[in-house]
PDB file of C-alpha atoms and ligand atoms in Angstrom:
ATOM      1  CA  UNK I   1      65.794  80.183 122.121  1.00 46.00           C
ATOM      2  CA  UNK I   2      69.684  78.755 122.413  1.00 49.00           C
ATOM      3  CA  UNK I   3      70.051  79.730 118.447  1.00 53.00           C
ATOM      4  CA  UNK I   4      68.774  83.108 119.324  1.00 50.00           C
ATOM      5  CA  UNK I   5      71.435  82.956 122.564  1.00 51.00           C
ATOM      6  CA  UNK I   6      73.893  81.679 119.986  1.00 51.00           C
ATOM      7  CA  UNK I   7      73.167  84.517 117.961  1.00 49.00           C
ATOM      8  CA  UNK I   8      73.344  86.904 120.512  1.00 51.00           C
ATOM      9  CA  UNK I   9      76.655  85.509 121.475  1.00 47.00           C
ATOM     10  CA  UNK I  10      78.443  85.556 117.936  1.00 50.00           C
ATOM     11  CA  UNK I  11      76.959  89.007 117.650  1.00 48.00           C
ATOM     12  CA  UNK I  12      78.553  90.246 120.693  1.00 48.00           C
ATOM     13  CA  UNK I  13      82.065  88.872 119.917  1.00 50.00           C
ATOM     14  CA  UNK I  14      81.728  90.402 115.897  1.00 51.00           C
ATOM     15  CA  UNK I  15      81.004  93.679 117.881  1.00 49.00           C
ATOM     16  CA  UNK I  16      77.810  94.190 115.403  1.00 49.00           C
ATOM     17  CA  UNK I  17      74.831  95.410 117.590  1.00 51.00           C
ATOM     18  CA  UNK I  18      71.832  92.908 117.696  1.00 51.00           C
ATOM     19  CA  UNK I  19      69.093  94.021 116.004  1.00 52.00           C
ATOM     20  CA  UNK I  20      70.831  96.325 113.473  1.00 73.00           C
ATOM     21  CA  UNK I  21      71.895  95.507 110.191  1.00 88.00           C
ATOM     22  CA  UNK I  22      75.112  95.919 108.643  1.00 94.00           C
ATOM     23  CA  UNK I  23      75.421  97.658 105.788  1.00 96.00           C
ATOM     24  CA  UNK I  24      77.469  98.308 102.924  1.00 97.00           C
ATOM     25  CA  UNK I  25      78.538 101.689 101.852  1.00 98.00           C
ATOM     26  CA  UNK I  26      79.914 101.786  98.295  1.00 98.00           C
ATOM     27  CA  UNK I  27      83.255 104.402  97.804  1.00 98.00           C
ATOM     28  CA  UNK I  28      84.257 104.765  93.494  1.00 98.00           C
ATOM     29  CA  UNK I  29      87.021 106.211  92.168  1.00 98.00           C
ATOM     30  CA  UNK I  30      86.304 109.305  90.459  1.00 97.00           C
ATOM     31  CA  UNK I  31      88.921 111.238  88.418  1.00 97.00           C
ATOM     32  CA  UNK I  32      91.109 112.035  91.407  1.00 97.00           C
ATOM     33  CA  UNK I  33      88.770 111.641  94.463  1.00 98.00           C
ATOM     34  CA  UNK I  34      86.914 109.220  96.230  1.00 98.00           C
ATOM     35  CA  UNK I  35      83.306 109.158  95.941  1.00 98.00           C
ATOM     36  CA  UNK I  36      81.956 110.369  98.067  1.00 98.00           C
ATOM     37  CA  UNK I  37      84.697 111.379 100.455  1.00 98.00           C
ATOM     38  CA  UNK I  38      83.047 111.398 103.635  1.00 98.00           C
ATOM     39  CA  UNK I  39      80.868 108.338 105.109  1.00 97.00           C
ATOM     40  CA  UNK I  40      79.809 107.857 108.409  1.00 97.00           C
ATOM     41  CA  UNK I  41      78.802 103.965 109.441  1.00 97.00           C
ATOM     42  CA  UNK I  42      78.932 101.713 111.915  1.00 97.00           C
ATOM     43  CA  UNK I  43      80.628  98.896 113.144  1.00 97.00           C
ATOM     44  CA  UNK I  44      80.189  96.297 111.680  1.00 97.00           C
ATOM     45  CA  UNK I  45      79.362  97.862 108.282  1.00 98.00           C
ATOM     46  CA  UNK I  46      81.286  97.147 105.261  1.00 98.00           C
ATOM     47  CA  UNK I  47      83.142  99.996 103.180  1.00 98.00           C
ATOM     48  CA  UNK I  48      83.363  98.787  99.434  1.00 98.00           C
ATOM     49  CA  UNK I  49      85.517 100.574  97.292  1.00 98.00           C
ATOM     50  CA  UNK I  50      84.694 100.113  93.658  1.00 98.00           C
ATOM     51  CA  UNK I  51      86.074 101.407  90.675  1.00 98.00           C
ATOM     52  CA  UNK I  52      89.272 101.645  91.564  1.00 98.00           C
ATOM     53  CA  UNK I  53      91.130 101.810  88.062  1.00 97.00           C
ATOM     54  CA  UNK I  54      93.395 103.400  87.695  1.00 97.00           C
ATOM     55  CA  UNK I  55      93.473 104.100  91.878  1.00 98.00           C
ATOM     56  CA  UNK I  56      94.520 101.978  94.921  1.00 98.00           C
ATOM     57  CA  UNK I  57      93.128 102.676  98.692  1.00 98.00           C
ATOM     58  CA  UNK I  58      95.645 102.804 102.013  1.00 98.00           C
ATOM     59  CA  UNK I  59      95.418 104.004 105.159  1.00 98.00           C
ATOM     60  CA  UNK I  60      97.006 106.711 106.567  1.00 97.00           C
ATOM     61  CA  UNK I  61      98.965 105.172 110.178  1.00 95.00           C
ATOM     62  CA  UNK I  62      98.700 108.760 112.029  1.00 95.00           C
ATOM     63  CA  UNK I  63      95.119 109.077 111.192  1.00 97.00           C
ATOM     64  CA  UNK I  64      93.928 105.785 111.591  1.00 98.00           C
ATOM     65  CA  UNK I  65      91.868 104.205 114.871  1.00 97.00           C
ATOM     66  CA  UNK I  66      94.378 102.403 117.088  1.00 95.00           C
ATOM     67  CA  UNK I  67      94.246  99.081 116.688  1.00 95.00           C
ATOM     68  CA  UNK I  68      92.179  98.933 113.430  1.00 97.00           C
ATOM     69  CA  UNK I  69      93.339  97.010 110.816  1.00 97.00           C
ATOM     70  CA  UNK I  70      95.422  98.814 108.248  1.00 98.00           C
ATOM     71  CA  UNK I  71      93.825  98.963 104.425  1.00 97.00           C
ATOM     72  CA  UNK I  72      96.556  98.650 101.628  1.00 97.00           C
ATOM     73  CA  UNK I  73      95.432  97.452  98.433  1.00 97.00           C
ATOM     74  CA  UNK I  74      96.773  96.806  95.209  1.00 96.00           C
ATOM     75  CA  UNK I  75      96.418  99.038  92.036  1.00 97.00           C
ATOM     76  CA  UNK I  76      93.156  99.073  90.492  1.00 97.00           C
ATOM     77  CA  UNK I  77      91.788  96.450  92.847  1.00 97.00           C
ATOM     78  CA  UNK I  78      88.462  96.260  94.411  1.00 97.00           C
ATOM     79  CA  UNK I  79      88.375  96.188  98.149  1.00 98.00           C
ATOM     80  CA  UNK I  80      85.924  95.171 101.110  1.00 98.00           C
ATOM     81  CA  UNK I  81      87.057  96.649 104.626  1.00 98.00           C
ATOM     82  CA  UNK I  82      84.955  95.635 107.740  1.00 98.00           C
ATOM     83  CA  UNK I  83      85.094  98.344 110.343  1.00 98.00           C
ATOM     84  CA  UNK I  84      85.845  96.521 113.949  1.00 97.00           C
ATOM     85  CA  UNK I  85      86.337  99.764 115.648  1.00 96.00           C
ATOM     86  CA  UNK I  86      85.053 102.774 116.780  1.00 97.00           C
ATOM     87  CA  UNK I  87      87.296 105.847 115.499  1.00 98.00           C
ATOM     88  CA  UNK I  88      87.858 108.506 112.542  1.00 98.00           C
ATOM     89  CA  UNK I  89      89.735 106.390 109.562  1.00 98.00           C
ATOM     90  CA  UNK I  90      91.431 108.647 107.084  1.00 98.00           C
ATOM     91  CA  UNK I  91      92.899 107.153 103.783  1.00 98.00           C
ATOM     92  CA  UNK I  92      94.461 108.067 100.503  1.00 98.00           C
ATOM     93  CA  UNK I  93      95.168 107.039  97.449  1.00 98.00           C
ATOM     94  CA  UNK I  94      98.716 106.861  96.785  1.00 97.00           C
ATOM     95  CA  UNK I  95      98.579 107.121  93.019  1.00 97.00           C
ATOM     96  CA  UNK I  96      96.778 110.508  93.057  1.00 97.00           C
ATOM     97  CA  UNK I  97      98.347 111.471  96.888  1.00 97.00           C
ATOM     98  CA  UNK I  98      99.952 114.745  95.572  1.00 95.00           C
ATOM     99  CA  UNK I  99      96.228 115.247  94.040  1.00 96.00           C
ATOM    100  CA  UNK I 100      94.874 115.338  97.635  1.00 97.00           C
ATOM    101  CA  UNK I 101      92.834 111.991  96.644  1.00 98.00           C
ATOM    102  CA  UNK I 102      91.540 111.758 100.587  1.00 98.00           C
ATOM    103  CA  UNK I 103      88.689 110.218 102.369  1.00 98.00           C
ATOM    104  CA  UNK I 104      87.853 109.333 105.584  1.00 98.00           C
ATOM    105  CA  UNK I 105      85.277 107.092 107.366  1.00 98.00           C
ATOM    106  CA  UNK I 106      83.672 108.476 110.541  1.00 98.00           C
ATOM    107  CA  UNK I 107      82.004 105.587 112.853  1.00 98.00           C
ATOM    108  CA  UNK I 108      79.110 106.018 114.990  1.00 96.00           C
ATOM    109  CA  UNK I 109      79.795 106.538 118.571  1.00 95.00           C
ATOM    110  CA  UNK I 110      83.119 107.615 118.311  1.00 97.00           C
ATOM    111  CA  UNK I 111      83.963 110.049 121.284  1.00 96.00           C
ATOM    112  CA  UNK I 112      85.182 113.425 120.484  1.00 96.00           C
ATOM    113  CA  UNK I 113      85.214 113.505 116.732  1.00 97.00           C
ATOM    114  CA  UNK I 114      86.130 116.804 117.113  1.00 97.00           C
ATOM    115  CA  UNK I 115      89.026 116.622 119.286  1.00 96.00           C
ATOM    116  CA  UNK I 116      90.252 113.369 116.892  1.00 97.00           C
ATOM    117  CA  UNK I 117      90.016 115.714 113.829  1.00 97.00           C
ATOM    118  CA  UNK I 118      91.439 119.004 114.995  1.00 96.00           C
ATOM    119  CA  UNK I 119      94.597 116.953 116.227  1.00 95.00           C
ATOM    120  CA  UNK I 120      94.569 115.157 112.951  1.00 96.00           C
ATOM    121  CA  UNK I 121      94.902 118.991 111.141  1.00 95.00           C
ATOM    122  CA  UNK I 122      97.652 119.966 113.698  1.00 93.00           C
ATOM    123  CA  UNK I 123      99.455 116.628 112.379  1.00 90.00           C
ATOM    124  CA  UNK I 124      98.847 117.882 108.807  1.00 93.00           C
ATOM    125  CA  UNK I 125     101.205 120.744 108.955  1.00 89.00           C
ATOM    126  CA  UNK I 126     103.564 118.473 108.312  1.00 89.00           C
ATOM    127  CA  UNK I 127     105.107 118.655 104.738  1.00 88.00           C
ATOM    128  CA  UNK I 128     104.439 114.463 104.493  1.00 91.00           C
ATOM    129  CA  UNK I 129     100.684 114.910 105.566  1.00 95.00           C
ATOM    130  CA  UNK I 130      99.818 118.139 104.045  1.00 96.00           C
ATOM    131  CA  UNK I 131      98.050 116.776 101.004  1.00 97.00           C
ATOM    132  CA  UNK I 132      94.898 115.782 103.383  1.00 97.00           C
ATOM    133  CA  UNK I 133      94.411 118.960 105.129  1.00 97.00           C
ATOM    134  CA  UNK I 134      91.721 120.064 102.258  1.00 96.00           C
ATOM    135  CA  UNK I 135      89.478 116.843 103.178  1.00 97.00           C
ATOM    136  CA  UNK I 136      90.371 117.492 107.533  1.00 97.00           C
ATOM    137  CA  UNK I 137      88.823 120.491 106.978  1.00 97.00           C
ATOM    138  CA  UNK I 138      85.913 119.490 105.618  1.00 97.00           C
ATOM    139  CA  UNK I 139      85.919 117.134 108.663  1.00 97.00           C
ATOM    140  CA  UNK I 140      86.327 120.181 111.064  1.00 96.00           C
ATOM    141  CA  UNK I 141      83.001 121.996 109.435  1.00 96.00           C
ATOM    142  CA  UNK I 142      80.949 119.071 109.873  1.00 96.00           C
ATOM    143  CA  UNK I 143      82.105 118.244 113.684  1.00 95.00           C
ATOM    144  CA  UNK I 144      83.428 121.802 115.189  1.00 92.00           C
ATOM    145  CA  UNK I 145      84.429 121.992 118.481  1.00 88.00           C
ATOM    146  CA  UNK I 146      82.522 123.082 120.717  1.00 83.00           C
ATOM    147  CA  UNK I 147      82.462 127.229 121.879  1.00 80.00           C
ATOM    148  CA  UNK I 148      84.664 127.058 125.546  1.00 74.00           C
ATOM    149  CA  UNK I 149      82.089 129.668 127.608  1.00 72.00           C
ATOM    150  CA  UNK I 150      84.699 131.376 129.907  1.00 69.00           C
TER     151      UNK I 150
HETATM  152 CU1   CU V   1      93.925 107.599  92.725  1.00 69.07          CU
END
């Protein structure tokens, strides 16, 4: 009974919800674009991205979760990232950047996905962001806003 409360305890400060299982999703390098582009998980879970040659993985600071930790790695490296928060993480590799080599992470529970990626696209016009409008949108069709009934 106290390890359980133990358990309990350690899994509350982690932030991984007791009961479910963390789990790793696997992201490879493929030609120019992550694969696959899109993942949805949950805190907790661990995003492993594999294959990196000839590739490297960062995150992007205006579409990142506040507070996360930022993901830089070196060239061709494999790389474990944890996700501690709630939030939309968008990334690039900065190798194939001009290539629009984009992903993004979506985590379960996040409030207004929608909201978080249609302000991500208006922050895209921007000549220094443009290259990850093509994967935003993608991100738009899968969590549209909702139709404003006047
Ligand atoms: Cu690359």
């Amino acid at each position: 009974m106290i390890a359980y409360r133990m358990l309990a305890l350690a899994c509350l400060l982690c932030g991984v919800p007791l009961g479910g299982q963390a789990q790793t999703y696997e992201i490879k390098g493929e030609g120019v674009r992550f694969q696959p582009e899109i993942i949805h998980a949950r805190i907790g879970d661990v995003i492993a991205f594999r294959k990196m040659v000839p590739h490297a993985v960062e995150s992007i600071d205006a579409m990142w979760p506040q507070g996360a930790e930022g993901l830089n790695s070196s060239l061709g490296a494999d790389v474990d990232y944890v996700i501690a928060t709630e939030g939309v993480y968008v990334f690039r590799c900065p190798q194939h950047w001009r290539a629009r080599m984009v992903g993004a992470i979506v985590v379960d529970g996040t409030e207004d996905v929608p909201g978080i990626v249609a302000g991500m696209l208006e922050n895209a016009d921007s000549e220094m962001l443009k290259p990850a409008k093509r994967l935003l949108k993608r991100l738009a069709v899968l969590y549209p806003r909702p139709v404003e009934t006047p």
